CSV table of C-alpha atoms in Angstrom, one decimal:
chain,number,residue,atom,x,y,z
A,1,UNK,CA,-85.8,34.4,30.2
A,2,UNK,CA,-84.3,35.5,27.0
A,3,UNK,CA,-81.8,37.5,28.6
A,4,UNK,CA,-80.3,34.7,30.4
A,5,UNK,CA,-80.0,32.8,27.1
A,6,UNK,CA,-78.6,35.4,25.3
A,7,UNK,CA,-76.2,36.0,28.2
A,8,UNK,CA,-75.5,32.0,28.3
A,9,UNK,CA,-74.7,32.1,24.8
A,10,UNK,CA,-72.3,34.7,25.3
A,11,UNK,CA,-70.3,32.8,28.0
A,12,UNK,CA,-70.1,29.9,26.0
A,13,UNK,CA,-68.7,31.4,23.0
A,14,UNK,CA,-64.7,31.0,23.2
A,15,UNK,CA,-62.7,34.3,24.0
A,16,UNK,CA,-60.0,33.1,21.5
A,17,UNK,CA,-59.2,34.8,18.2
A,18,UNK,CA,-61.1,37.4,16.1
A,19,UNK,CA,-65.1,36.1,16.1
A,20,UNK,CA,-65.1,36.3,20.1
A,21,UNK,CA,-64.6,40.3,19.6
A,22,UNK,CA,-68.5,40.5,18.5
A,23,UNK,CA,-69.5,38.3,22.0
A,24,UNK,CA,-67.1,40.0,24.3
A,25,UNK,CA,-68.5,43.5,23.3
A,26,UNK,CA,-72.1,42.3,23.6
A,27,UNK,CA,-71.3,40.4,27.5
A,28,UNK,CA,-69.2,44.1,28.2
A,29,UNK,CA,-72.6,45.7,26.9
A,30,UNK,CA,-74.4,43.7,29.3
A,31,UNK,CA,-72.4,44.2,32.1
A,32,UNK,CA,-72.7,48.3,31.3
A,33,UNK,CA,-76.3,47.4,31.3
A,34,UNK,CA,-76.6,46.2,34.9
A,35,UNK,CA,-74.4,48.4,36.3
A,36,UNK,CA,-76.1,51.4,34.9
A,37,UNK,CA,-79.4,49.8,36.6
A,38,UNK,CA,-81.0,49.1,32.9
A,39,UNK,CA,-81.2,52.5,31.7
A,40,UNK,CA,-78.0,53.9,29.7
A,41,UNK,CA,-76.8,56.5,26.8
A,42,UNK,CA,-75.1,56.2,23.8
A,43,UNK,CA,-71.8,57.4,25.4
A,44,UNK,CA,-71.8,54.8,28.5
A,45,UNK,CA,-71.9,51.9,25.6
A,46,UNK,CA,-69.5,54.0,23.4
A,47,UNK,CA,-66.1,52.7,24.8
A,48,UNK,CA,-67.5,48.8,23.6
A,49,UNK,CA,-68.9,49.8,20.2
A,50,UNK,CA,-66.6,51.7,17.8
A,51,UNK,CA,-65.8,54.7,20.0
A,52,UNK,CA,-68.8,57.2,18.4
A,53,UNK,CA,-72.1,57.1,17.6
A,54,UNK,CA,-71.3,55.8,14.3
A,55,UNK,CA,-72.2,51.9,15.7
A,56,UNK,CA,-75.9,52.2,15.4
A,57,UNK,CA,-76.0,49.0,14.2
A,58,UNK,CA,-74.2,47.3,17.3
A,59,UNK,CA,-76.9,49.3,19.8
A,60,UNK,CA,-79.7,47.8,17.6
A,61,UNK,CA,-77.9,44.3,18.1
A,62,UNK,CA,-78.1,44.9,21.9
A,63,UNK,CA,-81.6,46.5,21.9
A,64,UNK,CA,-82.6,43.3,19.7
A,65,UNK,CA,-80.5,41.0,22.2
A,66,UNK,CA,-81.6,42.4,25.8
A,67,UNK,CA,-85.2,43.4,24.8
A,68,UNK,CA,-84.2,47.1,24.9
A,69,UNK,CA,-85.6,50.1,23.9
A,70,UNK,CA,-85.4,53.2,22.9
A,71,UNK,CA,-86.5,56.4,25.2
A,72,UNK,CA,-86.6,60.4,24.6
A,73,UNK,CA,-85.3,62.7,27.7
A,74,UNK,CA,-86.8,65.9,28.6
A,75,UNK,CA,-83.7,67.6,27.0
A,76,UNK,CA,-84.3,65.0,23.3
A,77,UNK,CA,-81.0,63.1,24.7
A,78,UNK,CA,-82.0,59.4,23.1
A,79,UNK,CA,-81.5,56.7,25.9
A,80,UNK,CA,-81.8,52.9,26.0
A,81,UNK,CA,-84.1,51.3,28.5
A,82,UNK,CA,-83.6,47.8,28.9
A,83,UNK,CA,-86.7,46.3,31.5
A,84,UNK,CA,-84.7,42.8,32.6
A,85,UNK,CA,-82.2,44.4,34.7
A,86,UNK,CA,-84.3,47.1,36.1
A,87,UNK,CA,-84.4,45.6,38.6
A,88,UNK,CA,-81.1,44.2,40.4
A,89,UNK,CA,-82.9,41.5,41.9
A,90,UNK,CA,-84.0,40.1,38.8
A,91,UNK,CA,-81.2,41.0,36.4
A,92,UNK,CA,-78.6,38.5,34.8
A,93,UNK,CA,-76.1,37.5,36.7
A,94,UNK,CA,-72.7,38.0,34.7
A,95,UNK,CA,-69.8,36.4,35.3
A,96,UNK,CA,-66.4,38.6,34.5
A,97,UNK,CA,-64.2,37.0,32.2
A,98,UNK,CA,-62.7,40.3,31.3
A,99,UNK,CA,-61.6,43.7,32.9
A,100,UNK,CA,-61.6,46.5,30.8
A,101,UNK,CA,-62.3,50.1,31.0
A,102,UNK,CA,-63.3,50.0,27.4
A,103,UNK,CA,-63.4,47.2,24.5
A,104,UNK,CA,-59.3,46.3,23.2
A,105,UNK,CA,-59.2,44.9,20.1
A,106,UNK,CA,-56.4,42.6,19.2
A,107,UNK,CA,-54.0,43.4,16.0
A,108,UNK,CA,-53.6,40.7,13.7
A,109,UNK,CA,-50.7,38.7,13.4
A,110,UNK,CA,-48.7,38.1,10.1
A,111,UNK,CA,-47.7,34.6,11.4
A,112,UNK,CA,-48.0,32.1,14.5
A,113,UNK,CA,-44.1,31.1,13.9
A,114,UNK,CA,-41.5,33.0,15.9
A,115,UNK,CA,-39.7,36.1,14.1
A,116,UNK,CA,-36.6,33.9,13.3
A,117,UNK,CA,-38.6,31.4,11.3
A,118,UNK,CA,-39.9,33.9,9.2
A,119,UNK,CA,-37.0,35.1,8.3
A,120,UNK,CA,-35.4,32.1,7.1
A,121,UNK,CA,-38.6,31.6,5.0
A,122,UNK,CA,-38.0,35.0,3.7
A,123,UNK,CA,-34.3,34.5,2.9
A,124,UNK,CA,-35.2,31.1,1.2
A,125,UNK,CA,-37.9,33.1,-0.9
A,126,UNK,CA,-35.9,35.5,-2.3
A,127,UNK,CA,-33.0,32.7,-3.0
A,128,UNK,CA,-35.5,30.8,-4.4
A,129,UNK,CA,-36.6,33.6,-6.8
A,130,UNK,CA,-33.1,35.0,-7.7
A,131,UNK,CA,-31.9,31.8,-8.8
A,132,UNK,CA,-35.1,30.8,-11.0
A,133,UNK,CA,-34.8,34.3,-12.4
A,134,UNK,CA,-31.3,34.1,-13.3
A,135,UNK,CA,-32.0,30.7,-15.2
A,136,UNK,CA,-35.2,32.3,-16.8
A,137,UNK,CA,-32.9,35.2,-18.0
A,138,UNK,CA,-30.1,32.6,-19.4
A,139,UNK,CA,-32.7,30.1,-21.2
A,140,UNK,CA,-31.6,31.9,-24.4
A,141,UNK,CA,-27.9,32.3,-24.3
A,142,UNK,CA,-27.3,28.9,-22.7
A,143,UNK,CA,-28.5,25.6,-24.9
A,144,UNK,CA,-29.4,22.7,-21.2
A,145,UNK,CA,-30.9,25.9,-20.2
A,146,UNK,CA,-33.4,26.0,-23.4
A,147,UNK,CA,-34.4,22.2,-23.2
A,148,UNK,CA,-35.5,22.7,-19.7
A,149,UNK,CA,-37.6,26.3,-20.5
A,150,UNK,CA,-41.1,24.8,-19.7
A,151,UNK,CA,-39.5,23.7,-16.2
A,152,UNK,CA,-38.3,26.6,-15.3
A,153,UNK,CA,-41.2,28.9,-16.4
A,154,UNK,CA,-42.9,26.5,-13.6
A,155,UNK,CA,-40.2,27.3,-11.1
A,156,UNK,CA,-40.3,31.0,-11.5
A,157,UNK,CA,-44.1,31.4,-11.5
A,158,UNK,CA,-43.9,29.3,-8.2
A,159,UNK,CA,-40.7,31.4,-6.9
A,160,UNK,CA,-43.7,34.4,-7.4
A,161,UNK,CA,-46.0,33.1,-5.6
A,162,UNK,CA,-44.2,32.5,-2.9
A,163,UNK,CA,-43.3,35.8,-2.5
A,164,UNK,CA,-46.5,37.9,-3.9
A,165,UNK,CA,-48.8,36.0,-1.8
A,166,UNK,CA,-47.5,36.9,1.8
A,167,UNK,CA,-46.5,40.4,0.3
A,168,UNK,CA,-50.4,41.0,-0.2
A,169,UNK,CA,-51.4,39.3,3.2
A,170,UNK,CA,-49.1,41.8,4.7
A,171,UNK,CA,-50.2,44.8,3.2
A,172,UNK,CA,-53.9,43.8,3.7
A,173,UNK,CA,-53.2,43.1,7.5
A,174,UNK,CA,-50.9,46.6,8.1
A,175,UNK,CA,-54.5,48.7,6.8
A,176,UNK,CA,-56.5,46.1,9.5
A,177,UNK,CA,-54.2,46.6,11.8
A,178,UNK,CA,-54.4,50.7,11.3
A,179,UNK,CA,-58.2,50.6,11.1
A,180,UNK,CA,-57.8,48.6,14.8
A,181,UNK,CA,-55.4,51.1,16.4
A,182,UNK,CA,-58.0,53.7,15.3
A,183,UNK,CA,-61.1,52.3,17.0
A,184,UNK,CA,-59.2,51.6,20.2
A,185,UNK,CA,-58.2,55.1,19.9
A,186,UNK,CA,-61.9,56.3,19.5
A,187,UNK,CA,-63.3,54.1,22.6
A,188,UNK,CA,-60.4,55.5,24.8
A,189,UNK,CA,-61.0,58.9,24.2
A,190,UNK,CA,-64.9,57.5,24.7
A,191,UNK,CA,-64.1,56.0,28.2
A,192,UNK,CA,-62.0,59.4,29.3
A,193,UNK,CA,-64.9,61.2,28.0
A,194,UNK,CA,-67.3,59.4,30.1
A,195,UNK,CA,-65.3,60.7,33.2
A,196,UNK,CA,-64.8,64.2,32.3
A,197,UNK,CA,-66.6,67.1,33.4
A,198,UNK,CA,-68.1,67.7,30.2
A,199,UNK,CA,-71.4,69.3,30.9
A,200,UNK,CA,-73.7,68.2,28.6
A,201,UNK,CA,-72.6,64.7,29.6
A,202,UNK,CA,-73.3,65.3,32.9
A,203,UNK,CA,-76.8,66.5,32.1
A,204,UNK,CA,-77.4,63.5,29.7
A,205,UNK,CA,-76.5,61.6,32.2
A,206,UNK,CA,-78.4,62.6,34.9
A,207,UNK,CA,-81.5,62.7,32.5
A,208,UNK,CA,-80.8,59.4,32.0
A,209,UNK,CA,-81.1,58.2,36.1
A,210,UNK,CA,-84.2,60.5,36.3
A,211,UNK,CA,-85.5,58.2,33.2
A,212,UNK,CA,-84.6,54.8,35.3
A,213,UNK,CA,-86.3,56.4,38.6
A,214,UNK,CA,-89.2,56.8,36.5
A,215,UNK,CA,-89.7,53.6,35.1
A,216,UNK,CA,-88.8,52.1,38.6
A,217,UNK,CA,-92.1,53.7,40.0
A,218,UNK,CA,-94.0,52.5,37.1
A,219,UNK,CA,-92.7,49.2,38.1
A,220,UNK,CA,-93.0,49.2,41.5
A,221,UNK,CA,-96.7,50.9,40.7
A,222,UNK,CA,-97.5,47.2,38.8
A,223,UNK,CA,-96.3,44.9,40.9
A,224,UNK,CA,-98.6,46.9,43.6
A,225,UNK,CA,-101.9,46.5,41.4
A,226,UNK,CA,-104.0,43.4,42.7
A,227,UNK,CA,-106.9,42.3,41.5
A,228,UNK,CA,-110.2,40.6,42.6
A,229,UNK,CA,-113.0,38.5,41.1
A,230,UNK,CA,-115.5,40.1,43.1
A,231,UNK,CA,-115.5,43.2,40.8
A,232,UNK,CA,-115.0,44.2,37.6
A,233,UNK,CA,-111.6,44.1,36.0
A,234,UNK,CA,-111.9,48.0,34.7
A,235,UNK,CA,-113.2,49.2,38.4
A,236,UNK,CA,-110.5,48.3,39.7
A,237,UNK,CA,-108.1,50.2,37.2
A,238,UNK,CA,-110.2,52.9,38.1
A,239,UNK,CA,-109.7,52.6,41.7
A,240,UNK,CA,-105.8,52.3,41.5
């Protein structure tokens, strides 16, 4: 039951600007989950957490989330065992409100208004600043000019504001933007990865399906045990 409320909270969340990154990943982590019949590795959830193993704290978000945990293969290859969706008949159902191979995160935009707009902010700007400059440089040599020194003082701290304050919001957004190409980089080369013929994948992977078999027979082995109140509850452990 928690699943399905984790899952419901998940749809509900709006998949509109930067906060719905956080509740796509964890619904595309979910649907990896199902698909992968509740058992899956590190590199199956890789192309939805930062493209590495380097997201532990996103796996321990979904392990937290789905009532996961953590298993040991044969081989020491770490895999995550998540019990609700085991079972396909009792799994979430998910509804897909996105396709992707592997999570896509949006750049940042430097403003809502159309190219042209911006421009014509920018032009007034500099005007703006060029002409208070020129009457903060001419305060001395021209006598209006020094009666009126507090008001322009005013004018041309304003003029550089105007211009230092979207200067530094687009400096800051070109390293976020860099730091976005990068991950969508790393889960790419994560998702072609996944289909590669890399072997020690491959073996992971099938360690991993050997894992899910096993804890299907340890299900399927509980849901066979019945038990009576005509004997005692540790004889009939025994007998099973």
């Amino acid at each position: 039951m928690s699943v399905y409320l984790s899952i419901a909270g998940v749809l509900q969340f709006p998949l509109v600007g930067k906060p719905a990154t956080f509740h796509i990943r964890l619904l595309e982590i979910a649907r990896t989950i199902k698909k992968n019949g509740g058992v899956v590795s590190t590199e199956q959830l890789a192309p939805f957490l930062d493209g590495d193993r380097s997201d532990s704290g996103m796996i321990l978000t979904a392990l937290a989330r789905f009532q996961g945990r953590p298993e040991v293969t044969q081989s020491g290859y770490i895999v995550y065992v998540f019990p609700e969706f085991l079972d396909p008949g009792f799994a979430p159902q998910l509804n897909r409100l996105t396709d992707m191979d592997y999570l896509k995160e949006n750049e940042w935009k430097f403003s809502a208004f159309p190219v042209q707009a911006q421009v014509k902010v920018l032009v007034l700007a500099i005007l703006n600043f060029a002409g208070s400059w020129w009457l903060f440089k001419h305060i001395a040599t021209i006598n209006l000019l020094h009666q009126l020194a507090l008001l322009i003082d005013v004018l041309l701290t304003y003029a550089v504001v105007f211009l230092a304050i979207p200067a530094v919001r687009f400096l800051v957004l070109l390293v976020l933007n860099h730091r976005i190409r990068e991950r969508n980089q790393r889960r790419e080369a994560a998702y072609r990865l996944l289909h590669s013929s890399d072997m020690d994948l491959l073996k992971e992977l099938a360690e991993a399906r050997q894992v899910r078999q096993e804890e299907m027979a340890r299900l399927s082995y509980d849901r066979t045990i019945i038990f009576s109140s005509d004997k005692d509850n540790l004889e009939q452990q025994f007998e099973q």
